Amino acid sequence: HTSPSERADRNERAAALAAALDALPPDQRDAVLRKHLRGQSLADIAADTGRTPAAVAGLLRRGLARLRELLGGPV
């Protein structure tokens, strides 16, 4: 069971994350969501997007760094 204040805090954090994700360039957002929400491997993301695994890794690195900046801490 969670308190109303805990639920409100969780909802605020979720809204902030959603806004931060929306602020990412589309290719970075797609890579982050595929990897961290859907659990896809770099190889799978690369194959689906026509990029190399190294390029996908770069998108993830830049996307996560930007999310940290936008959210003010670890993601």
Coordinates of C-alpha atoms in Angstrom, one line a residue:
H1 CA 0.0 0.0 0.0
T2 CA 1.2 3.5 -0.8
S3 CA 0.2 6.8 0.6
P4 CA -1.4 9.5 -1.5
S5 CA 1.8 11.5 -1.3
E6 CA 3.9 8.6 -2.5
R7 CA 1.5 8.1 -5.4
A8 CA 1.7 11.8 -6.3
D9 CA 5.5 11.7 -6.2
R10 CA 5.6 8.6 -8.4
N11 CA 3.1 10.3 -10.9
E12 CA 5.2 13.5 -10.9
R13 CA 8.4 11.5 -11.7
A14 CA 6.6 9.6 -14.4
A15 CA 5.4 12.8 -16.0
A16 CA 8.9 14.3 -15.8
L17 CA 10.4 11.2 -17.5
A18 CA 7.7 11.3 -20.2
A19 CA 8.5 15.0 -20.9
A20 CA 12.2 14.3 -20.9
L21 CA 11.8 11.5 -23.4
D22 CA 9.6 13.7 -25.6
A23 CA 12.5 16.3 -25.6
L24 CA 15.0 13.8 -27.1
P25 CA 15.6 13.6 -30.8
P26 CA 13.4 10.9 -32.3
D27 CA 16.2 8.5 -33.1
Q28 CA 17.6 8.7 -29.5
R29 CA 14.2 8.4 -28.0
D30 CA 13.5 5.3 -30.1
A31 CA 16.7 3.7 -29.2
V32 CA 16.2 4.3 -25.5
L33 CA 12.7 3.0 -25.5
R34 CA 13.6 -0.1 -27.5
K35 CA 16.5 -0.9 -25.2
H36 CA 15.2 0.0 -21.8
L37 CA 11.4 -0.4 -22.1
R38 CA 11.2 -3.3 -24.6
G39 CA 14.4 -4.9 -23.6
Q40 CA 15.7 -5.3 -27.2
S41 CA 19.4 -6.0 -27.8
L42 CA 21.7 -3.6 -29.6
A43 CA 21.9 -6.1 -32.5
D44 CA 18.1 -6.2 -32.8
I45 CA 17.7 -2.5 -32.7
A46 CA 20.5 -2.1 -35.2
A47 CA 18.8 -4.6 -37.6
D48 CA 15.4 -3.0 -37.2
T49 CA 16.7 0.5 -37.8
G50 CA 19.4 -0.1 -40.5
R51 CA 22.2 1.1 -38.2
T52 CA 25.3 -0.6 -36.9
P53 CA 25.3 -1.7 -33.3
A54 CA 28.0 1.0 -32.6
A55 CA 25.7 3.6 -34.0
V56 CA 22.8 2.4 -31.8
A57 CA 25.2 2.4 -28.8
G58 CA 26.0 6.0 -29.6
L59 CA 22.3 7.0 -29.7
L60 CA 21.8 5.3 -26.4
R61 CA 24.8 7.0 -24.8
R62 CA 23.7 10.4 -26.0
G63 CA 20.1 9.9 -25.2
L64 CA 20.7 8.7 -21.6
A65 CA 23.2 11.6 -21.0
R66 CA 20.5 14.0 -22.2
L67 CA 17.9 12.4 -20.0
R68 CA 20.3 12.8 -17.0
E69 CA 20.7 16.5 -17.8
L70 CA 16.9 17.0 -18.2
L71 CA 16.0 15.1 -15.0
G72 CA 18.9 16.3 -12.9
G73 CA 20.4 13.0 -11.9
P74 CA 20.8 9.3 -12.7
V75 CA 18.3 7.7 -15.0

